[in-house]
Amino acid sequence: MPGVLPEQTEPALLLLDMDTRNAQLLATLLHADGYQVETCKSGAAALARVAQAPRPRALILDVSPARTGDLETVRRVHTLRPDLSIFLITAHPQVARSLDPEPRGWLQVYVKPLDYPALLRALAESEPA
């Protein structure tokens, strides 16, 4: 109908991955499984995005020890949005342990190669009721 604004939908997931091809592949898979996905390429962009409305309900982040800012981005996002579920994907799980040695509900770590079905289950469990 003309003049009627479409209902604003929440971008369910924010995906931060410096590797454009990996980000595009994961975003395509998640979209095929019914998720709305927005991607960004830097920690600064992710921080800016989680502060804007509509706010994403989860952040998926590829973490590498070669990128020292990755963990700082996670810390700052969690400080800004403690309600946000964060899913780390990494080939180096020891890096994630420096963030939070005891896994909690807000932080989940997935070791590469990614167990995609496990990530989907965790995303479904993290959805607000």
PDB file of C-alpha atoms in Angstrom:
ATOM      1  CA  MET A   1       0.000   0.000   0.000  1.00  0.00           C
ATOM      2  CA  PRO A   2       1.352   3.433  -0.867  1.00  0.00           C
ATOM      3  CA  GLY A   3       2.263   5.555   2.130  1.00  0.00           C
ATOM      4  CA  VAL A   4       2.544   2.576   4.502  1.00  0.00           C
ATOM      5  CA  LEU A   5       6.025   1.993   5.833  1.00  0.00           C
ATOM      6  CA  PRO A   6       7.180  -1.612   5.895  1.00  0.00           C
ATOM      7  CA  GLU A   7       7.576  -3.111   9.329  1.00  0.00           C
ATOM      8  CA  GLN A   8      11.130  -2.572  10.514  1.00  0.00           C
ATOM      9  CA  THR A   9      12.861  -5.899  10.914  1.00  0.00           C
ATOM     10  CA  GLU A  10      15.764  -6.512  13.234  1.00  0.00           C
ATOM     11  CA  PRO A  11      18.969  -7.703  11.572  1.00  0.00           C
ATOM     12  CA  ALA A  12      19.230 -10.946  13.455  1.00  0.00           C
ATOM     13  CA  LEU A  13      22.969 -11.463  12.999  1.00  0.00           C
ATOM     14  CA  LEU A  14      26.010  -9.267  12.506  1.00  0.00           C
ATOM     15  CA  LEU A  15      28.933 -11.101  10.912  1.00  0.00           C
ATOM     16  CA  LEU A  16      32.455  -9.693  11.262  1.00  0.00           C
ATOM     17  CA  ASP A  17      35.097 -11.358   9.133  1.00  0.00           C
ATOM     18  CA  MET A  18      38.040  -9.669   7.429  1.00  0.00           C
ATOM     19  CA  ASP A  19      38.009 -12.372   4.731  1.00  0.00           C
ATOM     20  CA  THR A  20      35.285 -11.265   2.320  1.00  0.00           C
ATOM     21  CA  ARG A  21      34.927 -14.701   0.703  1.00  0.00           C
ATOM     22  CA  ASN A  22      34.497 -16.502   4.028  1.00  0.00           C
ATOM     23  CA  ALA A  23      32.036 -13.871   5.219  1.00  0.00           C
ATOM     24  CA  GLN A  24      30.008 -14.133   2.026  1.00  0.00           C
ATOM     25  CA  LEU A  25      29.916 -17.939   2.224  1.00  0.00           C
ATOM     26  CA  LEU A  26      28.804 -18.014   5.860  1.00  0.00           C
ATOM     27  CA  ALA A  27      26.266 -15.227   5.290  1.00  0.00           C
ATOM     28  CA  THR A  28      24.817 -17.159   2.337  1.00  0.00           C
ATOM     29  CA  LEU A  29      24.503 -20.335   4.418  1.00  0.00           C
ATOM     30  CA  LEU A  30      22.884 -18.509   7.329  1.00  0.00           C
ATOM     31  CA  HIS A  31      20.501 -16.689   5.006  1.00  0.00           C
ATOM     32  CA  ALA A  32      19.500 -20.026   3.435  1.00  0.00           C
ATOM     33  CA  ASP A  33      18.708 -21.218   6.965  1.00  0.00           C
ATOM     34  CA  GLY A  34      16.376 -18.291   7.553  1.00  0.00           C
ATOM     35  CA  TYR A  35      18.610 -15.716   9.199  1.00  0.00           C
ATOM     36  CA  GLN A  36      18.917 -12.108   8.202  1.00  0.00           C
ATOM     37  CA  VAL A  37      22.657 -11.372   8.126  1.00  0.00           C
ATOM     38  CA  GLU A  38      24.544  -8.102   7.924  1.00  0.00           C
ATOM     39  CA  THR A  39      28.307  -8.176   7.375  1.00  0.00           C
ATOM     40  CA  CYS A  40      31.095  -5.800   8.310  1.00  0.00           C
ATOM     41  CA  LYS A  41      34.842  -5.891   7.703  1.00  0.00           C
ATOM     42  CA  SER A  42      36.325  -4.147  10.727  1.00  0.00           C
ATOM     43  CA  GLY A  43      36.029  -4.005  14.475  1.00  0.00           C
ATOM     44  CA  ALA A  44      35.257  -0.300  14.299  1.00  0.00           C
ATOM     45  CA  ALA A  45      32.386  -0.971  11.901  1.00  0.00           C
ATOM     46  CA  ALA A  46      31.027  -3.713  14.169  1.00  0.00           C
ATOM     47  CA  LEU A  47      31.181  -1.432  17.222  1.00  0.00           C
ATOM     48  CA  ALA A  48      29.365   1.324  15.373  1.00  0.00           C
ATOM     49  CA  ARG A  49      26.751  -1.101  14.071  1.00  0.00           C
ATOM     50  CA  VAL A  50      25.861  -2.733  17.397  1.00  0.00           C
ATOM     51  CA  ALA A  51      25.136   0.727  18.798  1.00  0.00           C
ATOM     52  CA  GLN A  52      22.615   1.559  16.048  1.00  0.00           C
ATOM     53  CA  ALA A  53      18.969   0.622  15.737  1.00  0.00           C
ATOM     54  CA  PRO A  54      17.716  -1.820  14.811  1.00  0.00           C
ATOM     55  CA  ARG A  55      20.236  -3.627  16.967  1.00  0.00           C
ATOM     56  CA  PRO A  56      21.498  -7.077  15.994  1.00  0.00           C
ATOM     57  CA  ARG A  57      20.790  -9.865  18.463  1.00  0.00           C
ATOM     58  CA  ALA A  58      24.071 -11.735  17.874  1.00  0.00           C
ATOM     59  CA  LEU A  59      27.591 -11.164  16.607  1.00  0.00           C
ATOM     60  CA  ILE A  60      29.557 -13.847  14.782  1.00  0.00           C
ATOM     61  CA  LEU A  61      33.261 -13.044  14.634  1.00  0.00           C
ATOM     62  CA  ASP A  62      36.208 -14.813  13.045  1.00  0.00           C
ATOM     63  CA  VAL A  63      39.109 -14.404  15.494  1.00  0.00           C
ATOM     64  CA  SER A  64      42.796 -14.731  14.633  1.00  0.00           C
ATOM     65  CA  PRO A  65      45.837 -14.252  16.871  1.00  0.00           C
ATOM     66  CA  ALA A  66      47.419 -12.363  13.960  1.00  0.00           C
ATOM     67  CA  ARG A  67      44.791  -9.623  14.383  1.00  0.00           C
ATOM     68  CA  THR A  68      45.405  -8.207  17.839  1.00  0.00           C
ATOM     69  CA  GLY A  69      42.311  -6.001  17.681  1.00  0.00           C
ATOM     70  CA  ASP A  70      39.870  -8.916  17.424  1.00  0.00           C
ATOM     71  CA  LEU A  71      39.719  -9.621  21.146  1.00  0.00           C
ATOM     72  CA  GLU A  72      39.551  -5.931  22.008  1.00  0.00           C
ATOM     73  CA  THR A  73      36.582  -5.644  19.646  1.00  0.00           C
ATOM     74  CA  VAL A  74      34.844  -8.491  21.491  1.00  0.00           C
ATOM     75  CA  ARG A  75      35.533  -6.861  24.868  1.00  0.00           C
ATOM     76  CA  ARG A  76      34.233  -3.484  23.704  1.00  0.00           C
ATOM     77  CA  VAL A  77      31.128  -4.969  22.055  1.00  0.00           C
ATOM     78  CA  HIS A  78      30.347  -6.916  25.239  1.00  0.00           C
ATOM     79  CA  THR A  79      30.787  -3.775  27.354  1.00  0.00           C
ATOM     80  CA  LEU A  80      28.504  -1.826  25.026  1.00  0.00           C
ATOM     81  CA  ARG A  81      25.928  -4.605  24.644  1.00  0.00           C
ATOM     82  CA  PRO A  82      26.187  -7.177  27.470  1.00  0.00           C
ATOM     83  CA  ASP A  83      22.908  -8.721  26.227  1.00  0.00           C
ATOM     84  CA  LEU A  84      24.412  -9.574  22.839  1.00  0.00           C
ATOM     85  CA  SER A  85      25.325 -13.207  22.156  1.00  0.00           C
ATOM     86  CA  ILE A  86      28.810 -13.472  20.663  1.00  0.00           C
ATOM     87  CA  PHE A  87      29.948 -16.469  18.646  1.00  0.00           C
ATOM     88  CA  LEU A  88      33.696 -16.720  17.983  1.00  0.00           C
ATOM     89  CA  ILE A  89      35.027 -18.826  15.145  1.00  0.00           C
ATOM     90  CA  THR A  90      38.756 -19.504  15.290  1.00  0.00           C
ATOM     91  CA  ALA A  91      41.498 -21.939  14.408  1.00  0.00           C
ATOM     92  CA  HIS A  92      43.168 -20.934  17.691  1.00  0.00           C
ATOM     93  CA  PRO A  93      40.862 -21.629  20.668  1.00  0.00           C
ATOM     94  CA  GLN A  94      43.541 -20.550  23.161  1.00  0.00           C
ATOM     95  CA  VAL A  95      43.090 -16.976  21.917  1.00  0.00           C
ATOM     96  CA  ALA A  96      39.454 -16.978  22.986  1.00  0.00           C
ATOM     97  CA  ARG A  97      40.347 -18.308  26.461  1.00  0.00           C
ATOM     98  CA  SER A  98      42.091 -15.020  27.214  1.00  0.00           C
ATOM     99  CA  LEU A  99      38.697 -13.312  26.916  1.00  0.00           C
ATOM    100  CA  ASP A 100      36.823 -15.520  29.308  1.00  0.00           C
ATOM    101  CA  PRO A 101      38.419 -18.712  30.617  1.00  0.00           C
ATOM    102  CA  GLU A 102      35.023 -19.958  31.763  1.00  0.00           C
ATOM    103  CA  PRO A 103      32.520 -20.047  28.895  1.00  0.00           C
ATOM    104  CA  ARG A 104      29.348 -18.140  29.670  1.00  0.00           C
ATOM    105  CA  GLY A 105      26.073 -17.710  27.855  1.00  0.00           C
ATOM    106  CA  TRP A 106      27.160 -14.544  26.055  1.00  0.00           C
ATOM    107  CA  LEU A 107      30.317 -16.083  24.531  1.00  0.00           C
ATOM    108  CA  GLN A 108      30.574 -19.312  22.560  1.00  0.00           C
ATOM    109  CA  VAL A 109      33.687 -20.519  20.751  1.00  0.00           C
ATOM    110  CA  TYR A 110      33.732 -22.692  17.618  1.00  0.00           C
ATOM    111  CA  VAL A 111      36.995 -24.188  16.386  1.00  0.00           C
ATOM    112  CA  LYS A 112      37.704 -24.435  12.671  1.00  0.00           C
ATOM    113  CA  PRO A 113      36.727 -26.343  10.689  1.00  0.00           C
ATOM    114  CA  LEU A 114      33.377 -24.938  11.721  1.00  0.00           C
ATOM    115  CA  ASP A 115      30.708 -27.379  12.887  1.00  0.00           C
ATOM    116  CA  TYR A 116      27.946 -25.492  11.092  1.00  0.00           C
ATOM    117  CA  PRO A 117      25.035 -27.582  12.479  1.00  0.00           C
ATOM    118  CA  ALA A 118      26.312 -26.893  16.023  1.00  0.00           C
ATOM    119  CA  LEU A 119      26.432 -23.164  15.275  1.00  0.00           C
ATOM    120  CA  LEU A 120      22.860 -23.281  13.961  1.00  0.00           C
ATOM    121  CA  ARG A 121      21.676 -25.050  17.135  1.00  0.00           C
ATOM    122  CA  ALA A 122      23.405 -22.467  19.321  1.00  0.00           C
ATOM    123  CA  LEU A 123      21.933 -19.599  17.333  1.00  0.00           C
ATOM    124  CA  ALA A 124      18.450 -21.072  17.686  1.00  0.00           C
ATOM    125  CA  GLU A 125      18.959 -21.519  21.446  1.00  0.00           C
ATOM    126  CA  SER A 126      20.138 -17.930  21.813  1.00  0.00           C
ATOM    127  CA  GLU A 127      17.031 -16.458  20.191  1.00  0.00           C
ATOM    128  CA  PRO A 128      14.920 -14.380  22.548  1.00  0.00           C
ATOM    129  CA  ALA A 129      11.686 -15.997  23.633  1.00  0.00           C
TER     130      ALA A 129
END
